mmCIF file of C-alpha atoms in Angstrom:
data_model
loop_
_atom_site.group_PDB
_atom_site.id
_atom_site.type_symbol
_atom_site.label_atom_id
_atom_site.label_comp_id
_atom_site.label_asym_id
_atom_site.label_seq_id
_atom_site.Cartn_x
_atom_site.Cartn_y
_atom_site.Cartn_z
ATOM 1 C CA UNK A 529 -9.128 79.210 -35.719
ATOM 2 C CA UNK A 530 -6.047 81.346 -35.649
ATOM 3 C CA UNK A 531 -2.477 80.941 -36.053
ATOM 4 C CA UNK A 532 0.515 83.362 -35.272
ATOM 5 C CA UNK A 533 4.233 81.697 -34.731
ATOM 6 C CA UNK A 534 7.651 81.574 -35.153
ATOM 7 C CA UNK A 535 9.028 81.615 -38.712
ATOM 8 C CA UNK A 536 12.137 79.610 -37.415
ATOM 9 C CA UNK A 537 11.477 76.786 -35.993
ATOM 10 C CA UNK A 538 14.043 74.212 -35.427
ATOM 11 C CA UNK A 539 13.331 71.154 -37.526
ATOM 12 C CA UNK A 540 13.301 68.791 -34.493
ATOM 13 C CA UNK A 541 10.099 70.246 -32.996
ATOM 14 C CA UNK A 542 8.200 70.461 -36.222
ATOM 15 C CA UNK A 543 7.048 66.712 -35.857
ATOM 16 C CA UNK A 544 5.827 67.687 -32.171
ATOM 17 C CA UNK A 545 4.180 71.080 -33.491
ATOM 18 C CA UNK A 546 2.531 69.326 -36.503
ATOM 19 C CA UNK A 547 1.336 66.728 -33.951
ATOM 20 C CA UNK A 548 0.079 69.124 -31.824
ATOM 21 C CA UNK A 549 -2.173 71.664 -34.223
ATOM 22 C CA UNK A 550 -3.266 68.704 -36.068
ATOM 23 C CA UNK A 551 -4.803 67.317 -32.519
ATOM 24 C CA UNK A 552 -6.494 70.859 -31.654
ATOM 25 C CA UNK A 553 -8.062 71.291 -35.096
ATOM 26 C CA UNK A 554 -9.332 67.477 -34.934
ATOM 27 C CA UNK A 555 -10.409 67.913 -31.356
ATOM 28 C CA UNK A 556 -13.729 70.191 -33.421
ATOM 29 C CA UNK A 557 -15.692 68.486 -35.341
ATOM 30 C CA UNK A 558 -16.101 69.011 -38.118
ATOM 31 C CA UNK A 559 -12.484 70.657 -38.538
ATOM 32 C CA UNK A 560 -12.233 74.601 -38.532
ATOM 33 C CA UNK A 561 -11.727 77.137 -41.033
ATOM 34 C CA UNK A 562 -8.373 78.396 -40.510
ATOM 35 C CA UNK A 563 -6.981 81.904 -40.688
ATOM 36 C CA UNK A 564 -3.220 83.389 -40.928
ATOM 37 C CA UNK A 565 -0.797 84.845 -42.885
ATOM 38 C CA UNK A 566 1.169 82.063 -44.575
ATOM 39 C CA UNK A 567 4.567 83.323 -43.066
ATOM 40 C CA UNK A 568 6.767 80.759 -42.930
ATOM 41 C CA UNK A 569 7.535 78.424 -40.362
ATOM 42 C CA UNK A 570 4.083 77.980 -38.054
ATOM 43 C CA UNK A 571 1.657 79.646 -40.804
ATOM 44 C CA UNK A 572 2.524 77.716 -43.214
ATOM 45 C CA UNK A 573 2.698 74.718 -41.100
ATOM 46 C CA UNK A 574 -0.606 75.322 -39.950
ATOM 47 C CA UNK A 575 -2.401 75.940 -43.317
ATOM 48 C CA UNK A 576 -0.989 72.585 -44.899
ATOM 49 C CA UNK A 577 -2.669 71.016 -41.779
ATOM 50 C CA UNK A 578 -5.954 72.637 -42.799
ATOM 51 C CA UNK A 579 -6.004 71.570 -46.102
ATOM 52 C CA UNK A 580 -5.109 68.182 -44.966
ATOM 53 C CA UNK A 581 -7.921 68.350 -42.991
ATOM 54 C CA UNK A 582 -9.875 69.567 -45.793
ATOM 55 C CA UNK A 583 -11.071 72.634 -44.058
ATOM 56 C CA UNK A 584 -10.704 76.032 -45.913
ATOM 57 C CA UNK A 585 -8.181 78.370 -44.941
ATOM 58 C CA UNK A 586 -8.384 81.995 -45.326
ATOM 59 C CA UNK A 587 -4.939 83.886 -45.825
ATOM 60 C CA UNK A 588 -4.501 87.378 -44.610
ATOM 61 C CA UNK A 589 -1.368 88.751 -46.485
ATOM 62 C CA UNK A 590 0.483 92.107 -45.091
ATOM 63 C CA UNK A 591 1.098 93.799 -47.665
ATOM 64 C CA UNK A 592 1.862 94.167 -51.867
ATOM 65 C CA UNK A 593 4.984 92.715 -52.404
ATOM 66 C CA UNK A 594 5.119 90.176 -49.391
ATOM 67 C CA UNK A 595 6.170 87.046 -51.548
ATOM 68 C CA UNK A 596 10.184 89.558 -51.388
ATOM 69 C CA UNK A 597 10.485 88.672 -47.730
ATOM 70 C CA UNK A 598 10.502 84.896 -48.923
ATOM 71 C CA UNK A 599 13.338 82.715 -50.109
ATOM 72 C CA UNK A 600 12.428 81.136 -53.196
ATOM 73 C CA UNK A 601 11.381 77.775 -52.107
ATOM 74 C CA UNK A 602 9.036 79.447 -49.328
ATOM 75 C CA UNK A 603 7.913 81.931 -51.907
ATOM 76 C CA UNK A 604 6.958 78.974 -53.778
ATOM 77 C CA UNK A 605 5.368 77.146 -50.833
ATOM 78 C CA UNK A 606 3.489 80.296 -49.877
ATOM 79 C CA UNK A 607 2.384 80.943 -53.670
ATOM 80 C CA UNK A 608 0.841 76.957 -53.618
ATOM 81 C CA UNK A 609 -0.619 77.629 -49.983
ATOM 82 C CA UNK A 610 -2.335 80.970 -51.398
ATOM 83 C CA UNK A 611 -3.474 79.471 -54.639
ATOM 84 C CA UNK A 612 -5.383 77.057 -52.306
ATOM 85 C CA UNK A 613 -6.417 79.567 -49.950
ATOM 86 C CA UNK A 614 -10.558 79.820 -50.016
ATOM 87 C CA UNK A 615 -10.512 83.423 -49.874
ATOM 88 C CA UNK A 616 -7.138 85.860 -49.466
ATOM 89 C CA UNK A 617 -7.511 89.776 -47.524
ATOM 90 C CA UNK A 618 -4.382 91.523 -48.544
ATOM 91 C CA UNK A 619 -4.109 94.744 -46.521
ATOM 92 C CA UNK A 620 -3.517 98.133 -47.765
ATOM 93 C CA UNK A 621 0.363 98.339 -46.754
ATOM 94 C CA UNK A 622 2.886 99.080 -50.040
ATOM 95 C CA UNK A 623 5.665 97.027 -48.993
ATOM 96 C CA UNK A 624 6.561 94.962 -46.356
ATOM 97 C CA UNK A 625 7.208 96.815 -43.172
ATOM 98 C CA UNK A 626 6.618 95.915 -38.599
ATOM 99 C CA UNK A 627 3.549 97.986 -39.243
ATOM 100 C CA UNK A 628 1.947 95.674 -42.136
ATOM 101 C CA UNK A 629 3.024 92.787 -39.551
ATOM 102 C CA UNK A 630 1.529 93.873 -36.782
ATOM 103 C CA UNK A 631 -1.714 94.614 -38.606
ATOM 104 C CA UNK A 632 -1.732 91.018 -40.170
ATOM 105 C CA UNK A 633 -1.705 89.565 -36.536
ATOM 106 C CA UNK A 634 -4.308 92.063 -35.318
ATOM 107 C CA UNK A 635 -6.263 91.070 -38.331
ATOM 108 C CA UNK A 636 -5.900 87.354 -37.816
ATOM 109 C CA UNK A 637 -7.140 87.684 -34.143
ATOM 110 C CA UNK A 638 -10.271 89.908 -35.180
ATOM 111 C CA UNK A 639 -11.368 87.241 -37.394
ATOM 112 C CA UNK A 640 -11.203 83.574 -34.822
ATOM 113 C CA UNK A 641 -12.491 82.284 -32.429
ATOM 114 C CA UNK A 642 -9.391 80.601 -30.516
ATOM 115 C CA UNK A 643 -5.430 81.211 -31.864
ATOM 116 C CA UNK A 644 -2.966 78.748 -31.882
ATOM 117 C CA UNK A 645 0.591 80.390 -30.991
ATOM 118 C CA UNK A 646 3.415 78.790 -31.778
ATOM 119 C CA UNK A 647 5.231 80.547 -29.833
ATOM 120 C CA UNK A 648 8.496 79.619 -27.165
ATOM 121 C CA UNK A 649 7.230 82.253 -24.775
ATOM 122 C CA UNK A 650 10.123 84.531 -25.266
ATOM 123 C CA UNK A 651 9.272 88.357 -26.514
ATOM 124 C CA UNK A 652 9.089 89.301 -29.741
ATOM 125 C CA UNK A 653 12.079 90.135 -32.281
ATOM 126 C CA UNK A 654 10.219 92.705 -33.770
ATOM 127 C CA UNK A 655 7.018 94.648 -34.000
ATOM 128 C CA UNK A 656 4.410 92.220 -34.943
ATOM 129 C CA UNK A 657 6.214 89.081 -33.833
ATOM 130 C CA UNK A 658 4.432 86.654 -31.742
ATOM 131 C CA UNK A 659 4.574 87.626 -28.617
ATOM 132 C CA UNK A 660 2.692 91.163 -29.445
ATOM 133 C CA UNK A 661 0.122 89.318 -31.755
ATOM 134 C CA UNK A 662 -0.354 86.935 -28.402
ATOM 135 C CA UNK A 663 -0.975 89.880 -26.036
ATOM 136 C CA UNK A 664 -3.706 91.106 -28.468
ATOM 137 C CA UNK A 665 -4.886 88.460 -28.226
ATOM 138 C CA UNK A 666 -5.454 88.011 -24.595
ATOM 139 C CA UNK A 667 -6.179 92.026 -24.782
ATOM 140 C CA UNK A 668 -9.186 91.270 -26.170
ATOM 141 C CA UNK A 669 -9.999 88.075 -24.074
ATOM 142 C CA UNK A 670 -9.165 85.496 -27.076
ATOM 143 C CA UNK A 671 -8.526 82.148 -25.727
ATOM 144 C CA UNK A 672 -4.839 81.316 -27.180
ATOM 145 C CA UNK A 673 -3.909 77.701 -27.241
ATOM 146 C CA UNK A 674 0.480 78.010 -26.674
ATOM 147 C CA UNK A 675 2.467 75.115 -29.007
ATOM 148 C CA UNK A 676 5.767 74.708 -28.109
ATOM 149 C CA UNK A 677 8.408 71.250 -27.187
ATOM 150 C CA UNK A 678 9.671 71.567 -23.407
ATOM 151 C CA UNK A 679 13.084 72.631 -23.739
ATOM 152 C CA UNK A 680 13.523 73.498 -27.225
ATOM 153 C CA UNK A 681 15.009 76.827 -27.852
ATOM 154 C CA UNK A 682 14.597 78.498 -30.748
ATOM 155 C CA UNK A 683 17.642 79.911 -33.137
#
């Protein structure tokens, strides 16, 4: 199982997110290996719920020198997340860049079964953001299972 998602999610719809992966991994049994990019917000979100779970996750990083687009408590988060990772792809990009983002989602769909999009619905901020890894997605027939609180907005 996939994940793609916002990074900035507003802290009263994480309890309704967390609720809400945690019931689609638990709905197979046993839980799925998981798949993402540890980004912040819904990838990281998602990856804790794995190992909860005790199902491996395998992290796809973007690029050599991804832990600079973090703050330092997420860079620490995402350095715990990754040390726990069962295996980590880190693609070819030298720096963080749309392009290394964009392949990360690509790469993330290529590799489940079913993605879980965090995702408000709105279009993407960026190249790479979730909306474009969602129409991939769906490009390639992926079923994509759409997290998001009625009436939240994102910041």
């Amino acid at each position: 199982m996939g994940i793609t998602g916002h990074q900035n999610i507003p802290a009263t719809a994480i309890p309704f997110i967390r609720s809400r992966i945690r019931a689609v991994l638990e709905a197979q049994q046993p839980p799925p290996a998981g798949v993402g990019s540890l980004a912040v917000g819904a990838d990281q979100l998602f990856a804790t719920i794995i190992g909860e779970l005790g199902a491996p996750f395998h992290a796809v990083v973007p690029c050599a020198g991804y832990e600079s687009t973090l703050s330092p408590p997420d860079a620490l988060r995402y350095h715990e997340l990754l040390a726990a990772a069962a295996s980590t792809e880190q693609l070819p990009f030298p720096a963080p860049s749309e392009e290394a983002f964009m392949a990360t989602g690509i790469r993330v769909v290529e590799r489940c079964s079913l993605l879980i999009a965090v995702w408000d619905g709105r279009p993407a901020g960026g190249l790479g953001g979730t909306a474009d890894v969602v129409h991939h997605a769906q490009t390639l027939g992926r079923p994509v299972h759409v997290i998001w609180p009625a009436g939240v907005r994102r910041g």
